[in-house]
mmCIF file of C-alpha atoms and ligand atoms in Angstrom:
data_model
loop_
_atom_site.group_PDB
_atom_site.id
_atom_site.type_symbol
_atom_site.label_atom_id
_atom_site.label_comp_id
_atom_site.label_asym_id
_atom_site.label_seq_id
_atom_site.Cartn_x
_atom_site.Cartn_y
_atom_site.Cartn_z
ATOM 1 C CA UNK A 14 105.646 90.114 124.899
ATOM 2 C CA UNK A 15 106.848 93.817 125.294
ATOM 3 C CA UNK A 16 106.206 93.785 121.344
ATOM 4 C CA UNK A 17 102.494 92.678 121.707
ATOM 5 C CA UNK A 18 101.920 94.827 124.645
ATOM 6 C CA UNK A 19 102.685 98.007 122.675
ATOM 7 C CA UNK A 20 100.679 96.656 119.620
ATOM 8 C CA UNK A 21 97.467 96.338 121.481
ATOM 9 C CA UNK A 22 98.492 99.738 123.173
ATOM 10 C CA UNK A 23 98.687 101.404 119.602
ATOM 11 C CA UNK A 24 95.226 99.751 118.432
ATOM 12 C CA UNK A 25 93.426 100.583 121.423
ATOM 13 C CA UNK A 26 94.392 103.959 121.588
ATOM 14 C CA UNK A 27 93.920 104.429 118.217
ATOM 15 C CA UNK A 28 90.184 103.041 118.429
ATOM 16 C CA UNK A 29 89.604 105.058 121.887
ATOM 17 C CA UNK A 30 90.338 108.275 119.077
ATOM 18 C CA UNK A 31 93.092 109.213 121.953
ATOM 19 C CA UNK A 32 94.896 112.527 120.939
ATOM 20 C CA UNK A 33 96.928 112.036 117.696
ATOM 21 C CA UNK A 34 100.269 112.487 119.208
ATOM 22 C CA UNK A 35 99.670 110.015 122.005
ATOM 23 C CA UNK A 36 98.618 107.380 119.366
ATOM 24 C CA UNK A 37 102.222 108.388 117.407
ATOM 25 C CA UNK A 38 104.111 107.363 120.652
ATOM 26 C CA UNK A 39 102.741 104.076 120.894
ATOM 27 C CA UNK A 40 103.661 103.627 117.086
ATOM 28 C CA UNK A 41 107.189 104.608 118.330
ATOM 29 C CA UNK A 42 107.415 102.535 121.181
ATOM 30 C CA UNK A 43 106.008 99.767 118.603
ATOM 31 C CA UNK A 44 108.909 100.509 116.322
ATOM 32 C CA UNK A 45 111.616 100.762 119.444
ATOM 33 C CA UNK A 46 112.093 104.569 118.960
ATOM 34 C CA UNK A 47 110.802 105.531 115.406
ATOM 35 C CA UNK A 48 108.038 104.948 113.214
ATOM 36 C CA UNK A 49 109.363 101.750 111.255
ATOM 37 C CA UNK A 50 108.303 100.101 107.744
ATOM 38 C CA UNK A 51 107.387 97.592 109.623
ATOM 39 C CA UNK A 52 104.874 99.795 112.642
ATOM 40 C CA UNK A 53 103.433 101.212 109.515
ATOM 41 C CA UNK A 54 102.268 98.097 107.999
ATOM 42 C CA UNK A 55 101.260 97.103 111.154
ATOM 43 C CA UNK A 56 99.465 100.199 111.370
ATOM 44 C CA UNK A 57 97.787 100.169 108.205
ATOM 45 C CA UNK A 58 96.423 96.924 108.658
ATOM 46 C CA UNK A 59 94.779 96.693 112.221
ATOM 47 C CA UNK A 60 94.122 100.472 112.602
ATOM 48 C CA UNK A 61 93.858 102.331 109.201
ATOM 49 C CA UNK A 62 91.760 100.109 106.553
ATOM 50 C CA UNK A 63 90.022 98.620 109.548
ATOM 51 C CA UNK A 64 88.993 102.517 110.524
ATOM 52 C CA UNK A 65 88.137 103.582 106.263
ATOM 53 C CA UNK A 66 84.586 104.366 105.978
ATOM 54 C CA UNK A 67 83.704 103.811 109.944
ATOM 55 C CA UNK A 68 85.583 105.886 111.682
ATOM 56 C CA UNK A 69 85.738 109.642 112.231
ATOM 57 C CA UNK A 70 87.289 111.218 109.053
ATOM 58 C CA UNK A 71 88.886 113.982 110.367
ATOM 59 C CA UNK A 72 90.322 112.454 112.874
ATOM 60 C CA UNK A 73 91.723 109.967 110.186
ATOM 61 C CA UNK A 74 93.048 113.068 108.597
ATOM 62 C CA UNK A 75 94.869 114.254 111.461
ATOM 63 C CA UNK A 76 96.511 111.263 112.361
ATOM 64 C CA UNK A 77 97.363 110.293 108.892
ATOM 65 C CA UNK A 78 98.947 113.939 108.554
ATOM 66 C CA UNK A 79 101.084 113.227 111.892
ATOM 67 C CA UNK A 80 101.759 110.182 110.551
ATOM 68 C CA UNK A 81 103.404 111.227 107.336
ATOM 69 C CA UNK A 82 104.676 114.219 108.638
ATOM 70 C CA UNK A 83 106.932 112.354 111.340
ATOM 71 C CA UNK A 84 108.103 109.468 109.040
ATOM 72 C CA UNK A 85 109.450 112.011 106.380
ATOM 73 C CA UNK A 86 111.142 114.293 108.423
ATOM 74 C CA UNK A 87 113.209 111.088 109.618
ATOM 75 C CA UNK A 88 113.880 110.897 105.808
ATOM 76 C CA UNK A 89 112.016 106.965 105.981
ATOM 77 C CA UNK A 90 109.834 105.966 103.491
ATOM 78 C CA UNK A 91 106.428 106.290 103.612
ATOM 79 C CA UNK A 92 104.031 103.604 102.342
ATOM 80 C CA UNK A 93 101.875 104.035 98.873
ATOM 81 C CA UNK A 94 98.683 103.483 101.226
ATOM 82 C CA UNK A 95 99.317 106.504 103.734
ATOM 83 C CA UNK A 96 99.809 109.039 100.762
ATOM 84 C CA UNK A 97 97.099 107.050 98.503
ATOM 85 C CA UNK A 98 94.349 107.816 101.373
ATOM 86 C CA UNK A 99 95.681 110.914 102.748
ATOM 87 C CA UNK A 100 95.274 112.233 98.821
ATOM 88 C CA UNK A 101 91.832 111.506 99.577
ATOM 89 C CA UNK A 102 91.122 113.764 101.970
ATOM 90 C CA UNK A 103 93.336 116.751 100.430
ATOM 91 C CA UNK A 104 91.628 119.574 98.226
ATOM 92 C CA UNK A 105 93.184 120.636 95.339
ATOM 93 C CA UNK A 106 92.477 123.797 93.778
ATOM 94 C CA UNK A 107 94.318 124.337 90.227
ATOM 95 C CA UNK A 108 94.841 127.845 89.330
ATOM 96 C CA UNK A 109 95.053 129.060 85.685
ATOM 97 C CA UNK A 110 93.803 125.173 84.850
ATOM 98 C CA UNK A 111 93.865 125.487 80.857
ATOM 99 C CA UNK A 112 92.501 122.433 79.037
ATOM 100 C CA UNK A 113 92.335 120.388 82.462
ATOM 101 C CA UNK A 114 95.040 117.761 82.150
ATOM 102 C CA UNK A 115 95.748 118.139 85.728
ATOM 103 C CA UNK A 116 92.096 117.176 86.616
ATOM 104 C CA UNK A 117 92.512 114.342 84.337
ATOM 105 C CA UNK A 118 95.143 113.204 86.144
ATOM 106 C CA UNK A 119 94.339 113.898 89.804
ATOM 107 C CA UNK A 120 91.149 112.117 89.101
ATOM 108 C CA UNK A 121 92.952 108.721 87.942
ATOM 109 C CA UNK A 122 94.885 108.778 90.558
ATOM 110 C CA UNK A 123 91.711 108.817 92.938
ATOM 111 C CA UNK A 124 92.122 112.493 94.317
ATOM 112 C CA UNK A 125 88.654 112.741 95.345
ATOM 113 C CA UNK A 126 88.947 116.406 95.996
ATOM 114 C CA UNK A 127 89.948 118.618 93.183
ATOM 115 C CA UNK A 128 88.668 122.106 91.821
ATOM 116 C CA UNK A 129 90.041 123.251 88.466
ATOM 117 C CA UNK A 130 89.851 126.950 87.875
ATOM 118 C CA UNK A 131 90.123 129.390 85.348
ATOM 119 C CA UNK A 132 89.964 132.941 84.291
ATOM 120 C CA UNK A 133 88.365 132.135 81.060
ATOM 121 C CA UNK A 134 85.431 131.129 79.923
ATOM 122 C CA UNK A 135 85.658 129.791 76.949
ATOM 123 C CA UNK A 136 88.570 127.572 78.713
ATOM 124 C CA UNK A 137 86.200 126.650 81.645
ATOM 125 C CA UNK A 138 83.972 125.458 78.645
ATOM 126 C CA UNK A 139 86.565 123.371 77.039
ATOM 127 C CA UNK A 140 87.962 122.442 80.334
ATOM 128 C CA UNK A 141 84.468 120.289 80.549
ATOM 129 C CA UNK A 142 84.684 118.750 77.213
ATOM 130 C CA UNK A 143 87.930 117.583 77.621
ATOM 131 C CA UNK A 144 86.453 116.083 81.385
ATOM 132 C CA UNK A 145 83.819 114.569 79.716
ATOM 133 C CA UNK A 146 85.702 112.867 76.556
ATOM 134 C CA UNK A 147 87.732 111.349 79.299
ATOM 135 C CA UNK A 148 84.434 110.145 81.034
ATOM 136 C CA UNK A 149 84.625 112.095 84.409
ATOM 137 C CA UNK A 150 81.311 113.573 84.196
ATOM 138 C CA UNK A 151 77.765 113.099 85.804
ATOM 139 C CA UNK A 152 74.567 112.310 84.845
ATOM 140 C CA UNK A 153 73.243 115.350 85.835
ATOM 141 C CA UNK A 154 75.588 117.789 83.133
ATOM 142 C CA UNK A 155 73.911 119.369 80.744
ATOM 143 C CA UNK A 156 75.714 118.012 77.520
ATOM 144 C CA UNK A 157 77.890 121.233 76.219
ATOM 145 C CA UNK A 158 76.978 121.972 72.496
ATOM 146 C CA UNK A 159 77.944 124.182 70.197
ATOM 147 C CA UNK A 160 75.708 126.637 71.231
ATOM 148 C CA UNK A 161 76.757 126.393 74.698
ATOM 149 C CA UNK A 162 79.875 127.747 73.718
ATOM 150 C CA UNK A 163 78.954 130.119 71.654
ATOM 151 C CA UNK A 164 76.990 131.738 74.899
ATOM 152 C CA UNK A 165 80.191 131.560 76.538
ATOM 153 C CA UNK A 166 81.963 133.142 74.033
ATOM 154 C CA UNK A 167 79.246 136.297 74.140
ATOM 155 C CA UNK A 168 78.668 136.009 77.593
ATOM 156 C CA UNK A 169 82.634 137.376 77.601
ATOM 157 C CA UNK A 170 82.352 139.822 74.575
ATOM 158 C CA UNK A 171 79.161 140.980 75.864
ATOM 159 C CA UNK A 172 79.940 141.251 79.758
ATOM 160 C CA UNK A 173 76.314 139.422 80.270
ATOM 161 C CA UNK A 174 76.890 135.707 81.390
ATOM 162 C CA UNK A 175 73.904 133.316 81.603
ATOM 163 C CA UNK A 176 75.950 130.281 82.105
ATOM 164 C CA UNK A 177 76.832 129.028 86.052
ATOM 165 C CA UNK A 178 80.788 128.931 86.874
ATOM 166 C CA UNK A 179 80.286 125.638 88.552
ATOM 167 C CA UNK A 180 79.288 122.607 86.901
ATOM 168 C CA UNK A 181 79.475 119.196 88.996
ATOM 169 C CA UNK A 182 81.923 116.614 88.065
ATOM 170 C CA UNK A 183 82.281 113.229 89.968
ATOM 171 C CA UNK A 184 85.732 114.319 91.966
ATOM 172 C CA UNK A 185 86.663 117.398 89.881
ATOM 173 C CA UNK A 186 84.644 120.924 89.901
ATOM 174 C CA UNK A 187 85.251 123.429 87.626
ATOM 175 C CA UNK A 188 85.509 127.018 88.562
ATOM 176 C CA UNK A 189 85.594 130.894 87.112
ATOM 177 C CA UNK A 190 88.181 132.349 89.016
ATOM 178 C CA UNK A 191 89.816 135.349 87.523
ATOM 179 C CA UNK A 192 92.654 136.397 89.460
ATOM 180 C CA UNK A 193 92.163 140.293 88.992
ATOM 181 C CA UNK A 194 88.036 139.936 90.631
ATOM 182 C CA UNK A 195 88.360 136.891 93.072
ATOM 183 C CA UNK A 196 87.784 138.338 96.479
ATOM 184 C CA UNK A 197 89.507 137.573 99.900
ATOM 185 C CA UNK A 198 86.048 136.064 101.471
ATOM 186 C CA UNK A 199 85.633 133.763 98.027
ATOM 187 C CA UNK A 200 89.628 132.593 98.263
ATOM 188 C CA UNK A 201 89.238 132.022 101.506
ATOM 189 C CA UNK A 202 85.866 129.611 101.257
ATOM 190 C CA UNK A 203 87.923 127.404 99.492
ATOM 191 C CA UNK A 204 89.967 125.944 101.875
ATOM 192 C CA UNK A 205 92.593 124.306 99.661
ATOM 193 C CA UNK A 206 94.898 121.856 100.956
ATOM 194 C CA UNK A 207 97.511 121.577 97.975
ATOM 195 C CA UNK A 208 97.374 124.736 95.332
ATOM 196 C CA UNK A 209 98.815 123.930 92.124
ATOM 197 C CA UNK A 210 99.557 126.186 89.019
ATOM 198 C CA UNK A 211 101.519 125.318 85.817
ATOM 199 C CA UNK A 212 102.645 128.013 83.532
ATOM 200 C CA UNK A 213 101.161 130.401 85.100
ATOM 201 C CA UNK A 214 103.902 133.195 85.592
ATOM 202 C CA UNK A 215 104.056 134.928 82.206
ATOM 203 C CA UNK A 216 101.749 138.385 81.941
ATOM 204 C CA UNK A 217 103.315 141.161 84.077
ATOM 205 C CA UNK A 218 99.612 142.612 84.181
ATOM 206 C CA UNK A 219 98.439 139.368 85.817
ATOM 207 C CA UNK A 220 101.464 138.284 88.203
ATOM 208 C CA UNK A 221 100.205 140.833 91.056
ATOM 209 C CA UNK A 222 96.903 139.718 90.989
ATOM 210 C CA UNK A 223 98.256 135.600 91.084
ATOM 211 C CA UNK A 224 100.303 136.560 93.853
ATOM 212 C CA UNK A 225 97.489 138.179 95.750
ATOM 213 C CA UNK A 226 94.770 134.674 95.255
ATOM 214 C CA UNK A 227 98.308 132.783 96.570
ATOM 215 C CA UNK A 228 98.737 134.691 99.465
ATOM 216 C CA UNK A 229 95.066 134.334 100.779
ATOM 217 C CA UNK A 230 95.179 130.620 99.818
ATOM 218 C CA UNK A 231 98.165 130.276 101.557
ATOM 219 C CA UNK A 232 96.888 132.207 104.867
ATOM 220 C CA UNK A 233 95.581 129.778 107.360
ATOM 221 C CA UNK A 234 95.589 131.917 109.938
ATOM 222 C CA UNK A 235 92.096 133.266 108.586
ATOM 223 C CA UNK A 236 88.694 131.381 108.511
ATOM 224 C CA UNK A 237 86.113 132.762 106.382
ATOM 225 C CA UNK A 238 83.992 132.807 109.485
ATOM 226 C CA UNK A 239 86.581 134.943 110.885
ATOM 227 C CA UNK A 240 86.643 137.819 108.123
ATOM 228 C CA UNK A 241 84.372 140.740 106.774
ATOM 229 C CA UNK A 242 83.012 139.672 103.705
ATOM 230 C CA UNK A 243 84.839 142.240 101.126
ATOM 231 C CA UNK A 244 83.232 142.817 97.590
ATOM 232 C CA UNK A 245 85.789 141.506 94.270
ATOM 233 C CA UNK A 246 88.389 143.998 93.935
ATOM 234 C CA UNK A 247 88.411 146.311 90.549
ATOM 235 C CA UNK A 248 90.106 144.825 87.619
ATOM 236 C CA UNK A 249 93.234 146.016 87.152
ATOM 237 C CA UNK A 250 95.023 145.302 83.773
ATOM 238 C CA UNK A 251 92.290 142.461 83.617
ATOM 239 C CA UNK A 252 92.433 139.776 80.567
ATOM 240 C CA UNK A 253 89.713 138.100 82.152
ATOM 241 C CA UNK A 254 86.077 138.561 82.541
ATOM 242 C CA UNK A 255 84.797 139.827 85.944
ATOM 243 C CA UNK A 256 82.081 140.965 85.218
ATOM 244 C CA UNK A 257 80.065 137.933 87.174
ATOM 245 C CA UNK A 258 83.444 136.146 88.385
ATOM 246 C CA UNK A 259 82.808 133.635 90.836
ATOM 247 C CA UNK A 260 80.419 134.247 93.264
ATOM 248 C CA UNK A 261 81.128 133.129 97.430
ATOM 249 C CA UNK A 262 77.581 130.974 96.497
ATOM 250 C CA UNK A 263 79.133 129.536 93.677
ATOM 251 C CA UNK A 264 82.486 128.511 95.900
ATOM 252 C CA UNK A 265 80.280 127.831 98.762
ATOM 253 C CA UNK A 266 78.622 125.025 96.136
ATOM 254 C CA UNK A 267 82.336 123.532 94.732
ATOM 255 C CA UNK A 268 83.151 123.145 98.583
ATOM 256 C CA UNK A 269 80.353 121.430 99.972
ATOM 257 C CA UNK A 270 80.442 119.260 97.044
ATOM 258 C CA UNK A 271 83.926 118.735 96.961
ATOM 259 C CA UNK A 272 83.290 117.507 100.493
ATOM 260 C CA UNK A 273 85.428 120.662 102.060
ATOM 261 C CA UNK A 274 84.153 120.397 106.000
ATOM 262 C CA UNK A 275 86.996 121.531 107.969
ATOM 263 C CA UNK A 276 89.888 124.630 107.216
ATOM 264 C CA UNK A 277 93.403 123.039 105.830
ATOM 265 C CA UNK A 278 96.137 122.888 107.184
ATOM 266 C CA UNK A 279 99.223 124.468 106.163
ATOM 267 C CA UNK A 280 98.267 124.857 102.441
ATOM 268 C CA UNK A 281 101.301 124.788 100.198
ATOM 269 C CA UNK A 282 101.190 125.831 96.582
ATOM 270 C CA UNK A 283 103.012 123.881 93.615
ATOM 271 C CA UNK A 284 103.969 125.889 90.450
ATOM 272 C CA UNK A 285 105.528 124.805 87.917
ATOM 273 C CA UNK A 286 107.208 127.725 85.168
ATOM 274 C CA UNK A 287 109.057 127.747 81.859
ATOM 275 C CA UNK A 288 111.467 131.056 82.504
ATOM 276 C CA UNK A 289 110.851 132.322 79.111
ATOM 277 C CA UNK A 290 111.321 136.206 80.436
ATOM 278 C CA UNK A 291 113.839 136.762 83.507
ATOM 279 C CA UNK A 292 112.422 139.993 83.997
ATOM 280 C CA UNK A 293 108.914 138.570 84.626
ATOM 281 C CA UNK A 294 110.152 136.010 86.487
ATOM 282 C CA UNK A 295 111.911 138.159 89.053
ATOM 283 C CA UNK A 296 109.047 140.461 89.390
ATOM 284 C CA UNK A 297 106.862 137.383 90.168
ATOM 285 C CA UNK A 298 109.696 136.516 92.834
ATOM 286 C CA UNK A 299 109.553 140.525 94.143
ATOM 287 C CA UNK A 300 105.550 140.214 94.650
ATOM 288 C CA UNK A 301 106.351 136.590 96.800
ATOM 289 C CA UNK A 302 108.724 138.534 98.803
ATOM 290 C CA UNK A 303 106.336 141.378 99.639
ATOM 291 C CA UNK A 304 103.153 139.411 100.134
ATOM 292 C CA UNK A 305 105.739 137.658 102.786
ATOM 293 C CA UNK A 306 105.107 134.356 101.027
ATOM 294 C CA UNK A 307 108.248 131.308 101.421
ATOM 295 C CA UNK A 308 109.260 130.262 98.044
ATOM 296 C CA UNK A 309 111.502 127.139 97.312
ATOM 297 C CA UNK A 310 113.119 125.695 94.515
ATOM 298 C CA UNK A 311 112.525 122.059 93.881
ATOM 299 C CA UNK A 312 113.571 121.492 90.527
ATOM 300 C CA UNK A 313 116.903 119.785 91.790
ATOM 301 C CA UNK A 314 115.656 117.625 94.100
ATOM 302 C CA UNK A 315 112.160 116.831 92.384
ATOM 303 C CA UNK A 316 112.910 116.810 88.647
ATOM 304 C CA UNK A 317 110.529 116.521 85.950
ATOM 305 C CA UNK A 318 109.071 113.128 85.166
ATOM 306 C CA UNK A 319 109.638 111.929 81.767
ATOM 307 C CA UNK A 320 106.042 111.335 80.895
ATOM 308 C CA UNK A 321 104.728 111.746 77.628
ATOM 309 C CA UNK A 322 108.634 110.107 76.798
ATOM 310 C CA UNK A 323 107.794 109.872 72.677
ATOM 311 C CA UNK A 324 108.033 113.870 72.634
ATOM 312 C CA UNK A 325 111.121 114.750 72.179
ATOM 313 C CA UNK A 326 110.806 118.366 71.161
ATOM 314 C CA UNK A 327 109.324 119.264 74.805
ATOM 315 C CA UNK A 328 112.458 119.927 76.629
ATOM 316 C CA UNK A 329 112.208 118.960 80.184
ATOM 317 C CA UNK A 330 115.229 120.881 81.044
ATOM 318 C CA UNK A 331 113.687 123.906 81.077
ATOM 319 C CA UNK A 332 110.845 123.826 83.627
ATOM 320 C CA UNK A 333 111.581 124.663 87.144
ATOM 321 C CA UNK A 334 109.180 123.678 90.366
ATOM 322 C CA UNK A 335 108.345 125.764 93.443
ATOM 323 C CA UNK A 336 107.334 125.103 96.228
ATOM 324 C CA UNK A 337 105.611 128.087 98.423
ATOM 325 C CA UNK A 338 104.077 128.747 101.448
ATOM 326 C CA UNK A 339 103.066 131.624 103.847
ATOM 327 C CA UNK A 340 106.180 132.355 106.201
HETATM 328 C C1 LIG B 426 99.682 129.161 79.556
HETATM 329 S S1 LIG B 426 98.127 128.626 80.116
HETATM 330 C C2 LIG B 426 98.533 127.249 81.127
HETATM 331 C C3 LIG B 426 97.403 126.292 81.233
HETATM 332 C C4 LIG B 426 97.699 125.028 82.036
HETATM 333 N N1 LIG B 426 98.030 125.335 83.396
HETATM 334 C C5 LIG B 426 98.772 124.220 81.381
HETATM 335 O O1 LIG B 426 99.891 124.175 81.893
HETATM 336 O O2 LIG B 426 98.500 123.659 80.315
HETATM 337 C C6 LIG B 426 97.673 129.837 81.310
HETATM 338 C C7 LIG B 426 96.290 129.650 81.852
HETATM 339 O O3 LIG B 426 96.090 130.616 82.869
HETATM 340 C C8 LIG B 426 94.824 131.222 82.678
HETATM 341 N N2 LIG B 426 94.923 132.608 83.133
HETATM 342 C C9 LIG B 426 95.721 133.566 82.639
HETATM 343 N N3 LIG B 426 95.507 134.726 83.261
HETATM 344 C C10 LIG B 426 94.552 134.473 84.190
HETATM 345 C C11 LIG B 426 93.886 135.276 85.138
HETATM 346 N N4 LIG B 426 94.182 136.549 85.245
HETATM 347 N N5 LIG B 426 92.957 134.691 85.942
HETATM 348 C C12 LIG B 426 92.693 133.375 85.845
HETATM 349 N N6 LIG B 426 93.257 132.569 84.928
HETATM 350 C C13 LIG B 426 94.178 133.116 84.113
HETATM 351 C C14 LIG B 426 94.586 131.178 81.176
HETATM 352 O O4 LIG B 426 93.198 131.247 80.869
HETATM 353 C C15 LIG B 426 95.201 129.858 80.816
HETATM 354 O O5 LIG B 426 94.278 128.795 80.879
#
């Protein structure tokens, strides 16, 4: 009886949109003290997939983060279905994206929100052939030929660029950011929740200017609304074109479509390194320190997965994970 009491207690307050935490104590009273296996089927069932689509997505959002957040810092497990939708409603903004793989990947896995950037624009280019040969695309793309290309190529030897940074792909946008030229008020319009970056800590020249897009990713104490609008910083030791680097319209375009409505919360940043120089590797640890950024190693406790197992000559041993955030 108590059991059924505290069940219709949880639904109801979760359909009244009661504050999230008040919601969480029914679950616990549901689960005699803690948030249970068992109260999170339960809760999945006759609140969550009942709610998808109807109710009040942030709200979702919040509650799904609470929800999450308390189960794993009692170390239980979570279930697929909370991290499968709660993926949903994350942004993910790849820095220093390459040929896109990540995008690929995100997008199987039904990330709905993910921008893939770049410094280069010849990689943005190929970044959206590779998209497109693996059929995340829209109708609306203007196929990429040859001569596309080629106006990327002299839009960078030239300075002049006639293409847009953005082009529109179902769940994954593509974006010119150079690091050296991206300005506070264009980070900031972002709004990512998860940052990730994979082999990304390599050129001296380039590690400040990494450090500084991290830092004002990783700041949620700012709102764009909040700031002066500041023009892109000069290049300094630039290997990237800025000379029409993303523009706050352009940004303002990947969020709205990307669906971004309300600031994240607590962005963290994944980046993954090969340490092929310990002196550049330590001087990319010196800039986190300054730009009072938390850094953690993961490696140990979230190792490598073996995919792509038939290639033996990539050794896995090598690549570390971190795990940062502002302090
Ligand atoms: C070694 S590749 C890694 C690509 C991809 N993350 C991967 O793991 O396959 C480094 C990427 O960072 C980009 N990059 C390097 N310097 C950059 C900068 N200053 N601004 C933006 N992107 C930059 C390069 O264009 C390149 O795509």
């Amino acid at each position: 009886m108590e059991k059924q009491i505290a069940s219709l207690h949880l639904v109801s307050a979760f359909l009244a949109m009661e504050p999230t935490d008040c919601v969480m104590s029914h679950a616990r009273s549901l689960g005699g003290g803690s948030v249970t296996v068992d109260v999170q089927r339960f809760i999945w069932d006759h609140c969550i997939s009942k709610a998808i689509g109807k109710c009040h997505a942030p709200y979702l959002k919040i509650f799904l983060k609470k929800l999450i957040l308390e189960i794993e810092s009692n170390r239980d497990d979570v279930l697929d279905e909370l991290y499968e939708l709660y993926s949903e409603f994350m942004i993910s903004l790849k820095v220093g994206s390459g040929v896109g793989l990540v995008g690929i990947c995100l997008s199987h896995v039904k990330a709905s929100k993910v921008i893939l950037s770049d410094g280069g624009l010849s990689t943005l280019s190929n970044m959206k052939l590779n998209l497109k040969m693996n059929q995340i695309s829209t109708e609306d793309d203007e196929p990429v030929t040859s001569e596309c290309l080629d106006s990327f190529d002299h839009a960078q030897i030239g300075g002049m660029r006639t293409e847009i940074d953005i082009i529109s792909l179902p769940h994954v946008k593509c974006l010119h950011l150079p690091w050296e030229c991206a300005s506070e008020s264009v980070l900031q319009k972002l709004k990512p929740d998860i940052i990730l970056g994979a082999d990304v800590i390599y050129d001296p020249l380039c590690l400040p200017h990494l450090v500084r897009v991290l830092s004002i990713l990783l700041d949620k104490t700012k709102s764009s609304s909040q700031l002066p609008r500041v023009g892109f910083d000069g290049a300094i030791g630039c290997s990237h074109d800025c000379s029409n680097g993303c523009g706050a319209r352009d940004v303002a375009a990947a969020c709205d479509s990307a669906g971004s409505a309300s600031p994240a919360e607590h962005p963290t940043a994944y980046i993954s390194s090969v340490i092929r120089n310990a002196n550049t590797f330590d001087r990319f640890l010196a800039l986190v320190d300054e730009a009072n950024l938390a850094i953690t190693d993961l490696t140990g406790t979230l190792p490598p997965a073996s995919l792509l197992p038939y290639m033996q000559s990539y050794d896995r041993s090598s690549i570390r994970l971190f795990k940062l955030s502002s302090k």
